[in-house]
Amino acid sequence: MSMAKRVGKSLAPKVTLVAPQITAGFVHQALERAIRGVGPLDGAAVLAEKERAEHQGDDAAAIKDIIETHVRLAGAQGFLTNIGGLVTVPVAVPANIAGLALIQCRMVAAIAHLRGYDLADKRVRNGILASLLGEERMLSLIKKKKLPGTPMAVATAPVYDEHLSTVMANEVAGEIITRMAGKRIAFTVGRRVPVVGGIIGAGTDGFATWQVGRYVDREFLPRNRR
């Protein structure tokens, strides 16, 4: 386990005091909004089809562009929600968590759509949530037999498992909290030099989103469209 993860786990309980609403329900809501669209952001499938058209049906190029776009979005919200330092923590942490969860869910769902997965399928939604855990965390949970398989295996399971959906969402919520807790260094630095805190937040969120995007690109193999 990396140093950042160890720090995150030790600070996670403190983050839950600032953002107690980070639950399985919150995660499912973020995914629903990512798929349906919210505010100026198109829903995942609409975004995916626009990218496909823009790249003349080249799904690989469309996926590359989707990942790059969401890395920039994640970096921008990471900068804005970490720039204020410790003074703004009660507002910034929930906003940062909500923003990052929405952005990553939208990115993963858009890639899954391009690869031929039905976003209305609850099994696929479980697979999307599994992807947000990242490869390292997923493999750890599979080894411990807490999850049945990889995101693609979950998305293509013979039947939908409602219990697994709850377990997955809870794991994602816990992972988000751990990551945010590890980023408290950005708030600490930002107390004296706010812009530095913003830069750290931007870099951390952008890199995490890039990692998830690359994982999903490798994990979700193309399916035949019906």
Coordinates of C-alpha atoms in Angstrom, one line a residue:
M1 CA 0.0 0.0 0.0
S2 CA 1.3 3.5 -0.9
M3 CA 2.1 6.1 1.7
A4 CA -0.8 8.2 0.4
K5 CA -3.2 5.3 0.9
R6 CA -1.9 4.7 4.5
V7 CA -2.2 8.4 5.3
G8 CA -5.7 8.4 3.8
K9 CA -6.9 5.5 5.9
S10 CA -5.7 7.1 9.1
L11 CA -7.5 10.4 8.3
A12 CA -10.6 8.9 6.7
P13 CA -12.7 9.1 9.9
K14 CA -12.0 12.8 10.1
V15 CA -13.2 13.3 6.6
T16 CA -16.5 11.6 7.3
L17 CA -17.1 14.2 9.9
V18 CA -16.8 16.9 7.3
A19 CA -18.7 14.9 4.6
P20 CA -21.0 12.5 6.4
Q21 CA -23.3 12.2 3.3
I22 CA -20.7 10.1 1.4
T23 CA -22.7 6.8 1.4
A24 CA -23.8 4.1 -1.0
G25 CA -26.8 6.2 -1.9
F26 CA -24.6 9.2 -2.7
V27 CA -22.5 7.0 -5.1
H28 CA -25.6 5.6 -6.9
Q29 CA -26.9 9.2 -7.3
A30 CA -23.6 10.4 -8.8
L31 CA -23.7 7.5 -11.3
E32 CA -27.3 8.2 -12.2
R33 CA -26.5 11.9 -12.8
A34 CA -23.5 11.0 -14.8
I35 CA -25.5 8.7 -17.1
R36 CA -28.5 11.0 -17.5
G37 CA -26.6 14.3 -17.5
V38 CA -26.7 17.3 -15.2
G39 CA -26.5 21.0 -15.8
P40 CA -24.2 21.8 -18.8
L41 CA -22.8 18.2 -18.9
D42 CA -24.4 15.9 -21.4
G43 CA -25.3 12.4 -20.3
A44 CA -22.6 9.7 -20.8
A45 CA -24.2 8.1 -23.9
V46 CA -24.8 11.4 -25.5
L47 CA -21.2 12.5 -24.9
A48 CA -20.0 9.2 -26.3
E49 CA -22.0 9.5 -29.5
K50 CA -20.8 13.0 -30.0
E51 CA -17.2 11.9 -29.6
R52 CA -17.7 9.0 -32.0
A53 CA -19.2 11.3 -34.6
E54 CA -16.4 13.8 -34.2
H55 CA -13.8 11.0 -34.7
Q56 CA -15.7 9.5 -37.7
G57 CA -16.5 6.3 -35.9
D58 CA -13.0 5.7 -34.5
D59 CA -13.9 4.5 -31.0
A60 CA -10.3 4.3 -29.8
A61 CA -9.7 8.0 -30.7
A62 CA -13.0 8.9 -29.1
I63 CA -12.1 7.1 -25.9
K64 CA -8.7 8.8 -25.8
D65 CA -10.4 12.2 -26.1
I66 CA -13.0 11.4 -23.4
I67 CA -10.2 10.4 -21.0
E68 CA -8.2 13.6 -21.7
T69 CA -11.3 15.8 -21.4
H70 CA -12.3 14.3 -18.0
V71 CA -8.7 14.5 -16.7
R72 CA -8.9 18.2 -17.4
L73 CA -12.3 18.5 -15.8
A74 CA -11.1 16.7 -12.7
G75 CA -8.0 18.8 -12.5
A76 CA -10.1 22.0 -12.8
Q77 CA -12.5 21.1 -10.0
G78 CA -9.6 19.8 -7.9
F79 CA -7.9 23.1 -8.2
L80 CA -11.0 25.1 -7.4
T81 CA -12.1 23.0 -4.4
N82 CA -8.6 22.9 -2.8
I83 CA -7.5 26.5 -3.4
G84 CA -9.0 27.9 -0.2
G85 CA -7.0 26.0 2.4
L86 CA -8.3 24.8 5.7
V87 CA -10.7 27.7 6.1
T88 CA -13.0 26.3 3.3
V89 CA -12.7 22.6 4.2
P90 CA -16.3 22.2 5.4
V91 CA -17.5 23.3 2.0
A92 CA -14.6 22.2 -0.2
V93 CA -14.4 18.5 0.8
P94 CA -18.0 17.6 -0.1
A95 CA -17.8 19.7 -3.3
N96 CA -14.6 18.0 -4.3
I97 CA -16.0 14.5 -3.6
A98 CA -19.2 15.2 -5.5
G99 CA -17.4 16.7 -8.4
L100 CA -14.8 14.0 -8.8
A101 CA -17.4 11.2 -8.4
L102 CA -19.6 12.7 -11.1
I103 CA -16.7 13.3 -13.5
Q104 CA -15.2 9.8 -13.1
C105 CA -18.6 8.1 -13.4
R106 CA -19.4 10.0 -16.6
M107 CA -16.0 9.1 -18.1
V108 CA -16.3 5.4 -17.3
A109 CA -19.9 5.2 -18.5
A110 CA -19.1 7.0 -21.8
I111 CA -16.3 4.5 -22.4
A112 CA -18.5 1.6 -21.6
H113 CA -21.1 2.9 -24.0
L114 CA -18.6 3.1 -26.8
R115 CA -17.5 -0.5 -26.1
G116 CA -21.1 -1.7 -26.6
Y117 CA -22.4 -1.9 -23.0
D118 CA -26.0 -1.0 -22.1
L119 CA -25.9 1.8 -19.5
A120 CA -29.5 0.9 -18.5
D121 CA -28.3 -2.5 -17.4
K122 CA -27.8 -2.7 -13.7
R123 CA -25.0 -5.2 -14.1
V124 CA -23.2 -2.7 -16.3
R125 CA -23.7 0.0 -13.6
N126 CA -22.1 -2.3 -11.1
G127 CA -19.2 -2.8 -13.4
I128 CA -18.8 1.0 -13.7
L129 CA -18.8 1.4 -10.0
A130 CA -16.2 -1.4 -9.7
S131 CA -14.0 0.5 -12.1
L132 CA -13.9 3.5 -9.8
L133 CA -12.1 1.5 -7.2
G134 CA -9.0 1.3 -9.5
E135 CA -7.1 -1.8 -10.4
E136 CA -5.1 -2.2 -7.2
R137 CA -8.1 -2.0 -4.9
M138 CA -10.2 -4.3 -7.2
L139 CA -7.6 -7.0 -7.2
S140 CA -7.3 -6.8 -3.4
L141 CA -11.0 -7.2 -3.0
I142 CA -11.2 -10.1 -5.4
K143 CA -8.3 -11.8 -3.6
K144 CA -10.2 -11.4 -0.3
K145 CA -13.3 -12.8 -2.1
K146 CA -15.3 -9.7 -1.3
L147 CA -16.0 -9.2 -5.0
P148 CA -16.6 -11.9 -7.6
G149 CA -14.4 -10.5 -10.4
T150 CA -13.1 -7.7 -12.5
P151 CA -15.4 -4.8 -13.6
M152 CA -16.0 -6.5 -17.0
A153 CA -16.9 -9.8 -15.2
V154 CA -19.3 -7.9 -13.0
A155 CA -20.8 -6.0 -16.0
T156 CA -21.4 -9.3 -17.9
A157 CA -22.5 -11.5 -15.0
P158 CA -25.4 -13.9 -15.8
V159 CA -27.8 -12.1 -13.4
Y160 CA -27.9 -8.8 -11.5
D161 CA -26.9 -9.1 -7.9
E162 CA -28.6 -6.4 -5.8
H163 CA -26.5 -7.2 -2.7
L164 CA -23.4 -6.8 -4.8
S165 CA -24.6 -3.4 -6.0
T166 CA -24.8 -2.2 -2.3
V167 CA -21.4 -3.7 -1.5
M168 CA -19.8 -2.1 -4.5
A169 CA -21.3 1.4 -3.8
N170 CA -20.1 1.1 -0.2
E171 CA -16.6 0.2 -1.3
V172 CA -16.5 3.1 -3.7
A173 CA -17.7 5.5 -1.0
G174 CA -15.0 4.2 1.3
E175 CA -12.4 4.5 -1.4
I176 CA -13.4 8.1 -2.2
I177 CA -13.2 9.0 1.5
T178 CA -9.7 7.4 1.8
R179 CA -8.5 9.3 -1.2
M180 CA -9.9 12.6 0.0
A181 CA -8.4 12.1 3.4
G182 CA -5.0 11.6 1.8
K183 CA -5.3 14.9 0.1
R184 CA -5.6 16.8 3.3
I185 CA -1.9 17.7 2.8
A186 CA -3.2 20.0 0.1
F187 CA -5.4 21.9 2.6
T188 CA -2.5 22.1 5.1
V189 CA -0.2 23.6 2.5
G190 CA -3.0 25.8 1.2
R191 CA -3.4 27.4 4.6
R192 CA -0.4 29.5 4.0
V193 CA -0.1 29.4 0.2
P194 CA -3.7 28.8 -1.2
V195 CA -2.6 28.5 -4.8
V196 CA -0.2 25.7 -4.0
G197 CA -3.1 23.7 -2.4
G198 CA -5.1 24.2 -5.5
I199 CA -2.2 22.9 -7.7
I200 CA -1.8 19.8 -5.5
G201 CA -5.6 19.2 -5.7
A202 CA -5.6 19.6 -9.4
G203 CA -2.7 17.2 -9.9
T204 CA -4.0 14.6 -7.6
D205 CA -7.6 14.5 -9.0
G206 CA -6.3 14.7 -12.6
F207 CA -3.9 11.8 -12.2
A208 CA -6.5 9.7 -10.3
T209 CA -8.9 10.2 -13.2
W210 CA -6.3 9.3 -15.8
Q211 CA -5.6 6.1 -13.9
V212 CA -9.2 5.1 -13.8
G213 CA -9.6 6.0 -17.5
R214 CA -6.7 3.9 -18.6
Y215 CA -7.9 1.0 -16.4
V216 CA -11.4 1.1 -18.0
D217 CA -9.9 1.4 -21.5
R218 CA -8.0 -1.9 -20.9
E219 CA -10.7 -3.6 -18.9
F220 CA -13.9 -3.2 -20.9
L221 CA -13.5 -5.2 -24.1
P222 CA -15.8 -4.4 -27.0
R223 CA -19.1 -6.2 -27.2
N224 CA -21.3 -6.8 -30.2
R225 CA -24.1 -4.1 -30.4
R226 CA -27.5 -5.5 -31.0

